[in-house]
Coordinates of C-alpha atoms (C1' of nucleotides) in Angstrom, one line a residue:
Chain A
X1 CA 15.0 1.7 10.6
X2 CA 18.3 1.4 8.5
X3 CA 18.0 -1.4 5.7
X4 CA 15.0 -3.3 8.0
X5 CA 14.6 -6.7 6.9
X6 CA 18.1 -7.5 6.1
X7 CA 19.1 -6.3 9.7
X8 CA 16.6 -8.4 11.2
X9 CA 18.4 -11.2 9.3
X10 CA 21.5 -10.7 10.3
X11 CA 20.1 -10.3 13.9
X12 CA 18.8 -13.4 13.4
X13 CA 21.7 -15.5 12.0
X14 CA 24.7 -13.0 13.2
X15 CA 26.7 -14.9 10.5
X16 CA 25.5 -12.3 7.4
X17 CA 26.8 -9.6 9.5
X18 CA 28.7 -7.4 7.4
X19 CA 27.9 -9.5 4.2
X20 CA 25.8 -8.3 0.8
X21 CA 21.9 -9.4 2.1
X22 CA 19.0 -8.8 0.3
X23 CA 15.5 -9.6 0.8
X24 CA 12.9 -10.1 -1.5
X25 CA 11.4 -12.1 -4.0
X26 CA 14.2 -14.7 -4.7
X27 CA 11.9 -16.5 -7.6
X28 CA 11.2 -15.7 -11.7
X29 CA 9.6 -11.2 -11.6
X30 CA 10.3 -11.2 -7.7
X31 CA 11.9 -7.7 -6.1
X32 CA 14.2 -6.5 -4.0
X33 CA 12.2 -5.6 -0.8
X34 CA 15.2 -4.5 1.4
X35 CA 19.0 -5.0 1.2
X36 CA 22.0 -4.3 3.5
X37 CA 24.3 -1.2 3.1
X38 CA 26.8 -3.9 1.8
X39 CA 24.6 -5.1 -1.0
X40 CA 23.9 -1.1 -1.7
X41 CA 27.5 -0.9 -2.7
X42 CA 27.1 -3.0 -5.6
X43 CA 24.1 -0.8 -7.2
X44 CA 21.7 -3.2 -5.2
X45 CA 18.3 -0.7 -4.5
X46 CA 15.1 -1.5 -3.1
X47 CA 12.1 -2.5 -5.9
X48 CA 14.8 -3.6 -8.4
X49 CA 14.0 -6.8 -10.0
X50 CA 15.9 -9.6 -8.2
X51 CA 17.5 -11.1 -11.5
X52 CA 18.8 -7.8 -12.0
X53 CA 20.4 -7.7 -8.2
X54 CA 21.8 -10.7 -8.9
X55 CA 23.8 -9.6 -11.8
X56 CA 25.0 -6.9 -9.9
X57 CA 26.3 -8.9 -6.8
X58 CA 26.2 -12.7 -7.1
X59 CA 27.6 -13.3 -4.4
X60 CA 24.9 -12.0 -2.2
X61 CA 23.1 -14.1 0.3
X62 CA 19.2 -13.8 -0.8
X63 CA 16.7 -14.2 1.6
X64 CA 12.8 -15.2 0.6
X65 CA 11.6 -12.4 3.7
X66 CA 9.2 -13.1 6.5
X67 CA 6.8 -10.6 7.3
X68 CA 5.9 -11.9 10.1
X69 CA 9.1 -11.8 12.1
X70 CA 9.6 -8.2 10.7
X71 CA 5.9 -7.4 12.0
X72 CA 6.8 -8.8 15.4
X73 CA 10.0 -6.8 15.4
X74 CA 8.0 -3.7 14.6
X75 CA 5.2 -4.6 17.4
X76 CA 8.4 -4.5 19.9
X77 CA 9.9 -1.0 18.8
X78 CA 6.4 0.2 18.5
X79 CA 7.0 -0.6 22.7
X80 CA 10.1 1.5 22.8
X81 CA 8.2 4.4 20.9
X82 CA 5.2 4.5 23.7
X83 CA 7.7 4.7 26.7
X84 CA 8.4 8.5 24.8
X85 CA 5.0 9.2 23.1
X86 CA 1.4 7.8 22.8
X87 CA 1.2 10.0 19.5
X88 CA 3.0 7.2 17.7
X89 CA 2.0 7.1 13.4
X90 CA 3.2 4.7 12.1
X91 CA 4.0 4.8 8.0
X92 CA 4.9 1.4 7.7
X93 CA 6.6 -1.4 9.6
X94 CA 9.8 0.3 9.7
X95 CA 9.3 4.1 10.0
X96 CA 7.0 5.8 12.4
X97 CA 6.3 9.8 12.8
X98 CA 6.4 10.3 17.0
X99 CA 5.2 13.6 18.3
X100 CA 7.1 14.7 21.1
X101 CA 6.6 18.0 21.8
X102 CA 4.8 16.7 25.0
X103 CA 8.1 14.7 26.1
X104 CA 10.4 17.5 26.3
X105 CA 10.2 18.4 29.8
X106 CA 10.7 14.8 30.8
X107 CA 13.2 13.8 28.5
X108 CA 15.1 16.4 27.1
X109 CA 14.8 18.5 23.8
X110 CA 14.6 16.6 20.8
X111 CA 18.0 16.0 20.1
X112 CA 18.3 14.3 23.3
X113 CA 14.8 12.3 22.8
X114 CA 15.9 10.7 19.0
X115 CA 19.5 9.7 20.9
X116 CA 17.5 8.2 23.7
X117 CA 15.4 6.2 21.5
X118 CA 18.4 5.2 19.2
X119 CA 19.8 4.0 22.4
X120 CA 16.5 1.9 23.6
X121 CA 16.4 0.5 20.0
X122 CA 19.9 -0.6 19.9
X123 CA 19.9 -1.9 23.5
X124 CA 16.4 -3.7 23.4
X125 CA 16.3 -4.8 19.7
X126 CA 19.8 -5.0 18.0
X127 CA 18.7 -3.1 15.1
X128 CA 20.1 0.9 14.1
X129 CA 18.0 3.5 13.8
X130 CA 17.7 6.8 12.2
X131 CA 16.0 10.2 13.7
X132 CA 15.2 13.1 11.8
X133 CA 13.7 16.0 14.0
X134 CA 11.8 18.6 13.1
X135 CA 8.9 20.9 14.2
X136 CA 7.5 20.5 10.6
X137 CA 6.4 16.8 9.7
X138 CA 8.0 16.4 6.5
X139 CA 11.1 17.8 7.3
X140 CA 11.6 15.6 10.4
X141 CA 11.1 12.4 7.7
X142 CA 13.3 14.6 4.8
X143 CA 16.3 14.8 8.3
X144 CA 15.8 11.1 8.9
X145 CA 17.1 10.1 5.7
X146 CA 20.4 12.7 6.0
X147 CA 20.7 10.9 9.5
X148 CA 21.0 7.5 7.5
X149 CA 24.0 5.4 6.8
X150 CA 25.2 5.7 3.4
X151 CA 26.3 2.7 1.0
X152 CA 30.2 4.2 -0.7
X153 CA 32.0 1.6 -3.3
X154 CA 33.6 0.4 -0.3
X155 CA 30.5 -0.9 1.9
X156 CA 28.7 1.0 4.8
X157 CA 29.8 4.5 6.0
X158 CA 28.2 5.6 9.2
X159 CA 25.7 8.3 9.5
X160 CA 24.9 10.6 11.7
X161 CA 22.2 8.9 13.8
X162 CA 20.5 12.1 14.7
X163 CA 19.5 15.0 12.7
X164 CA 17.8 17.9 13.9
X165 CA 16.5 21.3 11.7
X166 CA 16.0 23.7 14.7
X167 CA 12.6 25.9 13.8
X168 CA 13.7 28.8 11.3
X169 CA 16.3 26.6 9.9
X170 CA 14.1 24.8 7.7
X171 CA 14.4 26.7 4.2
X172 CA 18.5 26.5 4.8
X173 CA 18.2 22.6 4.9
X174 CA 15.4 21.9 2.5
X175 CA 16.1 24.6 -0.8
X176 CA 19.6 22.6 -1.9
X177 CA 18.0 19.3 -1.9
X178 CA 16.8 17.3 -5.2
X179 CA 12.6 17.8 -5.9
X180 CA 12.5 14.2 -5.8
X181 CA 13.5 14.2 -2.5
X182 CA 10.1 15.8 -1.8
X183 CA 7.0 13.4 -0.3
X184 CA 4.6 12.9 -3.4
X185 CA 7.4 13.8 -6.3
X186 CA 7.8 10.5 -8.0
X187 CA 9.0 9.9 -11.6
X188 CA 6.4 11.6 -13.4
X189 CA 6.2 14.7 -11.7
X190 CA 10.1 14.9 -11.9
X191 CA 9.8 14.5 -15.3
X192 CA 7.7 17.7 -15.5
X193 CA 9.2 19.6 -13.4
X194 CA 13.2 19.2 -15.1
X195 CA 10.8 20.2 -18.4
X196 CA 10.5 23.3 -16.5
X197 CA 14.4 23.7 -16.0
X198 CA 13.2 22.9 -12.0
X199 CA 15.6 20.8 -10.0
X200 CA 15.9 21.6 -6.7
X201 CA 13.4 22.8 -3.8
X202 CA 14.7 26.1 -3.8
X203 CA 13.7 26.0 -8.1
X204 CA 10.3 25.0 -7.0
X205 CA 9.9 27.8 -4.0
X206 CA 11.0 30.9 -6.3
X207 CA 8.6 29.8 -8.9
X208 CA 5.1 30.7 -8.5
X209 CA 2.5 28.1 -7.1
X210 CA 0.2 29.2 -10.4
X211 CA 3.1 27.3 -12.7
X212 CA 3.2 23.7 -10.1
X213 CA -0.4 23.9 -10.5
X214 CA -0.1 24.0 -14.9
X215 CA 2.3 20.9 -14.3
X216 CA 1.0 18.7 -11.7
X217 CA -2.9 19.5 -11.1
X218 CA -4.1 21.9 -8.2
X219 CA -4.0 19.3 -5.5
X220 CA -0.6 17.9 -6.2
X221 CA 0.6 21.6 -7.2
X222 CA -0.6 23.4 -4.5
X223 CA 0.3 21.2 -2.0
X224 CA 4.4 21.2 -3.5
X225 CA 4.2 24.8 -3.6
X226 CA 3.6 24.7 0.3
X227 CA 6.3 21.9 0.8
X228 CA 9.1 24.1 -0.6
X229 CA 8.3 26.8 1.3
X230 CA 8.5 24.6 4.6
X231 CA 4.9 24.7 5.5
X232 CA 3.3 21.4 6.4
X233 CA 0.4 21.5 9.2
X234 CA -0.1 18.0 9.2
X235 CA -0.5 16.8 12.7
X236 CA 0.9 13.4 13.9
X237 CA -1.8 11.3 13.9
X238 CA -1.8 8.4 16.1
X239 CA -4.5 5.1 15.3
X240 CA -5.0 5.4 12.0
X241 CA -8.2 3.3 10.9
X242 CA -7.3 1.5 7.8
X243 CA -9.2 2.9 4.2
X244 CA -8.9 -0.3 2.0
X245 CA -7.6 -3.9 2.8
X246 CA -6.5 -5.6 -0.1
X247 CA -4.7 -9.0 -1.2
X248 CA -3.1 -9.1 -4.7
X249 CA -0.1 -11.7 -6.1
X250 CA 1.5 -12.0 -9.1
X251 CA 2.2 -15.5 -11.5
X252 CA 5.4 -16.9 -12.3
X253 CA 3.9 -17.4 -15.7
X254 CA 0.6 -15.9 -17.6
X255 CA -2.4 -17.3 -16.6
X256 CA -5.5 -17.8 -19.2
X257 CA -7.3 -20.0 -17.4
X258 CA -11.0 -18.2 -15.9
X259 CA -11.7 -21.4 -14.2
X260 CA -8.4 -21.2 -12.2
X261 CA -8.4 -17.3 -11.7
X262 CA -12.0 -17.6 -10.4
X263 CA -10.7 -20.0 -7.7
X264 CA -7.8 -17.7 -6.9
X265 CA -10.2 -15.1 -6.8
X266 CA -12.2 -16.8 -3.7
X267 CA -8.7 -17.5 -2.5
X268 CA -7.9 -13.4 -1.9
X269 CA -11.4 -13.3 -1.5
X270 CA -11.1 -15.2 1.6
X271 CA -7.9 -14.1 3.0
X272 CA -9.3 -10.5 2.5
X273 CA -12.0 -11.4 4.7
X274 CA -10.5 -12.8 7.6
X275 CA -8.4 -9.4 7.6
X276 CA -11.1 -7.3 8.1
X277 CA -12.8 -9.2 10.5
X278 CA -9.7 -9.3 12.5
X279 CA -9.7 -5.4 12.1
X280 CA -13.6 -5.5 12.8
X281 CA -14.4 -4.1 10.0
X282 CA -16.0 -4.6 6.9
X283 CA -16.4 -2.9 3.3
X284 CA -19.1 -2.0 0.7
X285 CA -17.4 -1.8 -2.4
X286 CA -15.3 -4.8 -3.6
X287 CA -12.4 -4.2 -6.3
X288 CA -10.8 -6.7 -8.6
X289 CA -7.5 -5.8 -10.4
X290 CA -5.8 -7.6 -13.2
X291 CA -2.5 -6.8 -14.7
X292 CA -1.7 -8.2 -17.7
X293 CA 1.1 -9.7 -19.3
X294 CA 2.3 -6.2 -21.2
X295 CA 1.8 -4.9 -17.5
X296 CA -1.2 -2.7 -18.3
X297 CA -3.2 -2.9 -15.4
X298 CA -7.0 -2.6 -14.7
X299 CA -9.4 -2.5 -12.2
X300 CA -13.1 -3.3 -12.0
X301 CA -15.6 -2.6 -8.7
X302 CA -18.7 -3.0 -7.6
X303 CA -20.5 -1.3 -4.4
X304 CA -22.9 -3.1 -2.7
X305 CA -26.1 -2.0 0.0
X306 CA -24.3 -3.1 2.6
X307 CA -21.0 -3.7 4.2
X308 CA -19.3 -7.4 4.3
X309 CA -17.0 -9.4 5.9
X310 CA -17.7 -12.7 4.8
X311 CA -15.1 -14.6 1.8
X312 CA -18.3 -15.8 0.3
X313 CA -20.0 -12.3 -0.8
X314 CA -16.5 -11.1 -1.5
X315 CA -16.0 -13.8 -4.1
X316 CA -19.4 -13.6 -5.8
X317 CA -18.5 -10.2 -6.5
X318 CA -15.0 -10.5 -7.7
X319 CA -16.3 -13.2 -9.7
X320 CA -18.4 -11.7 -11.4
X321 CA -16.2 -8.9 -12.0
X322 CA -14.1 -11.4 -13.2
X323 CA -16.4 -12.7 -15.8
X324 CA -16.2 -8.8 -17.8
X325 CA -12.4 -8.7 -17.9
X326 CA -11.3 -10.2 -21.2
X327 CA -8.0 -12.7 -20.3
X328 CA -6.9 -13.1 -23.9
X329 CA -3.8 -10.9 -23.4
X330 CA -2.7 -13.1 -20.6
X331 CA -2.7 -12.5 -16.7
X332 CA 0.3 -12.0 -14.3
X333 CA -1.3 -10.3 -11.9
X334 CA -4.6 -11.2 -9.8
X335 CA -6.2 -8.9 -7.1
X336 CA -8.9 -8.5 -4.8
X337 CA -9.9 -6.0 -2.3
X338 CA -12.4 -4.5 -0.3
X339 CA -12.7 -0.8 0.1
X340 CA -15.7 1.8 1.7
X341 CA -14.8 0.3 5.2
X342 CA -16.6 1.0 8.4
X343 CA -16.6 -0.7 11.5
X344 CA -18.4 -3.6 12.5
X345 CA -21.3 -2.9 14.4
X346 CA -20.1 -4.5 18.1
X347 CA -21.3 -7.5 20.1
X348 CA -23.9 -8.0 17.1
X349 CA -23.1 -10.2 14.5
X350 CA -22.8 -8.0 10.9
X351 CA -26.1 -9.0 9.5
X352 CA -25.6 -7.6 6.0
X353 CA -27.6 -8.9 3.6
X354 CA -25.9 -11.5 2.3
X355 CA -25.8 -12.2 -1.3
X356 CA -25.5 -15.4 -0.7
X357 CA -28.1 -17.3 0.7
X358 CA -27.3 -18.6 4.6
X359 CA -24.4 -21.2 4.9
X360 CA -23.9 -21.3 1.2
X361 CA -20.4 -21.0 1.8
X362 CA -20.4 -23.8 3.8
X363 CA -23.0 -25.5 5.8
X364 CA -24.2 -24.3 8.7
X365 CA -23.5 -26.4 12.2
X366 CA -26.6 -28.1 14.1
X367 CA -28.5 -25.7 16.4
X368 CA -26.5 -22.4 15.0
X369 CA -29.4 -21.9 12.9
X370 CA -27.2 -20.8 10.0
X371 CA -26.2 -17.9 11.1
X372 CA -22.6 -17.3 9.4
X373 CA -20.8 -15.1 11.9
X374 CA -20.6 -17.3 14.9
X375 CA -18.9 -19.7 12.1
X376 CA -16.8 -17.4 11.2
X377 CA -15.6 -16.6 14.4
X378 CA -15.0 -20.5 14.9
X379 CA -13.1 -20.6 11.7
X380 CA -10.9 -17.7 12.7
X381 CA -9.9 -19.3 15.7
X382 CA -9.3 -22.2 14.7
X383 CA -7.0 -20.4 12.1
X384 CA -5.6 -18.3 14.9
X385 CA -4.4 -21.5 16.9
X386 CA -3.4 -23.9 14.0
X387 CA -2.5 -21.5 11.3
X388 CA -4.2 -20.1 8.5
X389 CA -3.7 -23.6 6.2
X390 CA -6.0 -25.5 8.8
X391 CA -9.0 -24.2 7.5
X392 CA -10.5 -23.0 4.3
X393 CA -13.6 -22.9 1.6
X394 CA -13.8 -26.6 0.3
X395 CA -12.8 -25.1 -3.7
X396 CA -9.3 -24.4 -2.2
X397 CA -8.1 -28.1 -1.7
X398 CA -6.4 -29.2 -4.2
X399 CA -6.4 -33.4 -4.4
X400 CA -3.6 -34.7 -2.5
X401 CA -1.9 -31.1 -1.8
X402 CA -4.4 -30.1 1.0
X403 CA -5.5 -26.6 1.6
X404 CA -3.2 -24.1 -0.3
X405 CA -3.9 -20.9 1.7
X406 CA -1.2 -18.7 2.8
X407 CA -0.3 -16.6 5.6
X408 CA -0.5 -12.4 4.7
X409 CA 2.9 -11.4 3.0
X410 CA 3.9 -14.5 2.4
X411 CA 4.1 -13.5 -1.3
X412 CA 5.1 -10.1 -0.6
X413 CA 8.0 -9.5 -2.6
X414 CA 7.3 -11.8 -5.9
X415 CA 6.0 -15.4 -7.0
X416 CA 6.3 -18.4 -5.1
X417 CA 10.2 -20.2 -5.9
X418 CA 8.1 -23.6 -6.7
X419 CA 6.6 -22.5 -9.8
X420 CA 3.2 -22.0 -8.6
X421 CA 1.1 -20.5 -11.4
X422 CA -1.3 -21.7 -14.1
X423 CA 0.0 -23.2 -17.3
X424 CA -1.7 -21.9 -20.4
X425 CA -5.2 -22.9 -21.4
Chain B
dT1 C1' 14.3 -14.4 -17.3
dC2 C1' 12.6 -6.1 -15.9
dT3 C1' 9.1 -4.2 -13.2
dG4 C1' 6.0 -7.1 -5.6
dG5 C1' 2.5 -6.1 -2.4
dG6 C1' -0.3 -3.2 0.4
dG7 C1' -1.7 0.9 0.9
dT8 C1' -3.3 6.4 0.1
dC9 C1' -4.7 10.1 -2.6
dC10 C1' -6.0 12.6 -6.7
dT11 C1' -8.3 13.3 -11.2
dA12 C1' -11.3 12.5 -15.0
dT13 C1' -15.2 10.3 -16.6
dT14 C1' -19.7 8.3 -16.3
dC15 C1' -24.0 7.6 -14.5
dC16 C1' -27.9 8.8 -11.9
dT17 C1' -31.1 12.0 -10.0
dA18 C1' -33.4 16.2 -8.7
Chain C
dT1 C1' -43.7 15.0 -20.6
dC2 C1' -39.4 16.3 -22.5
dT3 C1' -34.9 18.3 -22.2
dG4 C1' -31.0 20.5 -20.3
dT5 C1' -28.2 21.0 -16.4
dA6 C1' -25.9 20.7 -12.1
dG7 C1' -24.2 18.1 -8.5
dG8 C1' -22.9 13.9 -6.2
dA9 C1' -21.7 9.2 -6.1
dA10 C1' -19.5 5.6 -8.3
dT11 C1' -16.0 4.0 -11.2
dA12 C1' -11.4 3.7 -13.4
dG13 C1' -6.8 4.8 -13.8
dG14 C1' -2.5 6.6 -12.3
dA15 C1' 1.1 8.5 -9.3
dC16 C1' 3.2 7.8 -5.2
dC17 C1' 4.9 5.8 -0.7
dC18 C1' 7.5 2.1 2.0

DNA sequence: TCTGGGGTCCTATTCCTA
DNA sequence: TCTGTAGGAATAGGACCC
């Protein structure tokens, strides 16, 4: 999707149309999540710090995000995809790999398939689309981003909509690109590749694999050497079971306070669990992650006997993880997460071993005999119906403010704008 | 007012066990 | 029983993606 969220905006409230929008974190160390073409003009790019977008183009319109209405959006073109394809992958809310070489007799060769779904996109949801086809995965993604819209000095200039590198053709379009433009080249390996007088694909296909492996590691160097050369047998792969399931925010200010971080702690703790049991899943090894104030970041994790899903194990791990981490440097960033996932054994309650004794978490109800997932399953209803502020671990109220739980993403993109955030011990 | 959040994957190190 | 070693699992950190 071209410039997601801020389209969805302007969908939305049809007066930003054609204006600078960008979406993101609009408080104190919030980002730029997403931003119209318009905004682009000005230097505005995704991940830039907002203060720093708003030097460059103050007279944008900035817009806190809501995930969820972009996640709905997504659920709705993920509708237009099917009509096409069942072999749907999607990378994230806003791009999806679609394997159509099953389509083809029914709807045309691929050129005709991306305009089609352009079309369905544009007619069902409003928004623009790019397609990038290809019979090799990464170049189909590498042709989507040449079918893009571009942001000139003077605003948006159109794109082509619909790129496709015919089989054989591959090499022609990938050799004069940029190695960052490659999947998996970030900063650091562009750093040491140029040290290598490397620029370009075509650089990295006429030098021999041996020398990406000396730079980047065998994995990472093996695996470029293969990219330039056009060879990528990744299938599309449609379903995707999730590997980790994580919750994570950063402070408006430095916290130092253990008491306070051990109650956000069982906060992430607890928002983390409801995700996986809504997945039906649950995890064995629980990671906490701490960035400090100089932005060095660790993590600390633990692997238990058995899988969880339950805010109360999660916590007492985390915790205690929490309890070795030295805060004296000060701590912007607080994370929990829950990782070695399988699925959750079905129509049987997951009767880990809980390191908690039953209905410590909170007590059990008369004649449920303290078994924790049927409560569970009341309190994710109830959360399902009324939101997920209705209900929540007792340590979470805070006198006079109620529960202070918040929906997933609701942070996404930077700190709360009402200064939430511990004051220094 | 530099640097979000939710992920995946890889590598190096450490620890445990046979 | 002690010691060295090899391999696997766990752990920690980092790069990268959208």
């Amino acid at each position: 999707m071209d410039a997601f969220y801020a389209s969805v905006e302007a969908l939305d409230d049809p007066g930003l149309a054609g204006r600078p929008v960008i979406v993101g974190g609009t408080a104190r160390r919030g980002v730029v999540a997403s931003c119209s073409y318009e905004a682009r003009a000005f230097g505005v790019r995704s991940a830039m710090p907002t203060g720093q977008a708003r030097r460059l183009c103050p007279d944008a319109v900035f817009i806190p995000g809501r995930y969820s209405r972009y996640a709905e959006v997504s659920g709705r073109m993920h509708e237009v995809f099917q009509r096409f394809t069942p072999l749907v992958e999607a990378i994230s809310l806003d791009e999806a790999y679609l394997d159509v070489s099953g389509a083809v007799r029914l709807f045309g060769p691929p050129g005709e398939i991306g305009a089609a779904i352009r079309r369905a996109v544009r007619d069902e949801l409003g928004l623009d689309c790019s397609v990038g086809a290809s019979a090799v995965k990464f170049v189909a993604k590498l042709a989507s981003e040449a079918a893009k819209p571009a942001a000139a000095p003077t605003g948006r200039v159109e794109g082509r909509g619909v790129v496709v590198i015919e089989p054989g053709t591959e090499l022609e379009f990938l050799h004069p690109l940029p190695l960052e433009a490659l999947w998996g080249v970030g900063p650091a390996s562009a750093r040491r590749l140029h040290r290598l007088g490397l620029s370009s694909v075509g650089d990295l296909a006429r030098v021999p694999p041996a020398t990406l492996v000396s730079a980047l590691g065998r994995a990472a160097g093996e695996h470029l050497a293969r990219l330039a050369r056009g060879e990528d047998d990744r299938r599309v792969v449609a379903d995707r079971e999730p590997k980790s399931i994580s919750h994570e925010e950063t402070y408006a200010h430095d916290r130092f306070d253990r008491e306070g971080l051990g109650t956000e702690a069982l906060r992430m703790a607890d928002s983390v669990a409801s995700r996986l049991r809504r997945a039906g899943l649950a995890g064995r090894t629980v990671t906490l992650k701490v960035r400090y104030a100089d932005f060095t970041t660790i993590t600390r994790s633990s692997t238990g006997l058995s899988p969880t899903d339950q805010a109360a194990d999660i916590a007492l791990i985390a915790r205690g993880l929490l309890a070795g981490v030295d805060l004296g440097p000060g701590v912007r960033l607080l994370g929990v997460g829950v990782s070695n996932l399988a699925p959750r054994a079905e129509g049987r309650p997951p009767e880990q071993l809980s390191l908690l004794a039953p209905g410590a978490a909170a007590p059990a109800g008369p004649g449920d005999g303290g078994r924790a997932p049927d409560r569970l399953g009341v309190i994710d209803a109830i959360r399902a119906r009324f939101g997920p502020d209705a209900l929540g671990p007792a340590a979470l109220v805070e006198p006079g403010r109620g529960l202070r739980l918040k929906s997933p993403g609701d942070t996404q993109w930077g700190p709360r704008g009402d200064g939430a955030g511990g004051r220094r011990a």
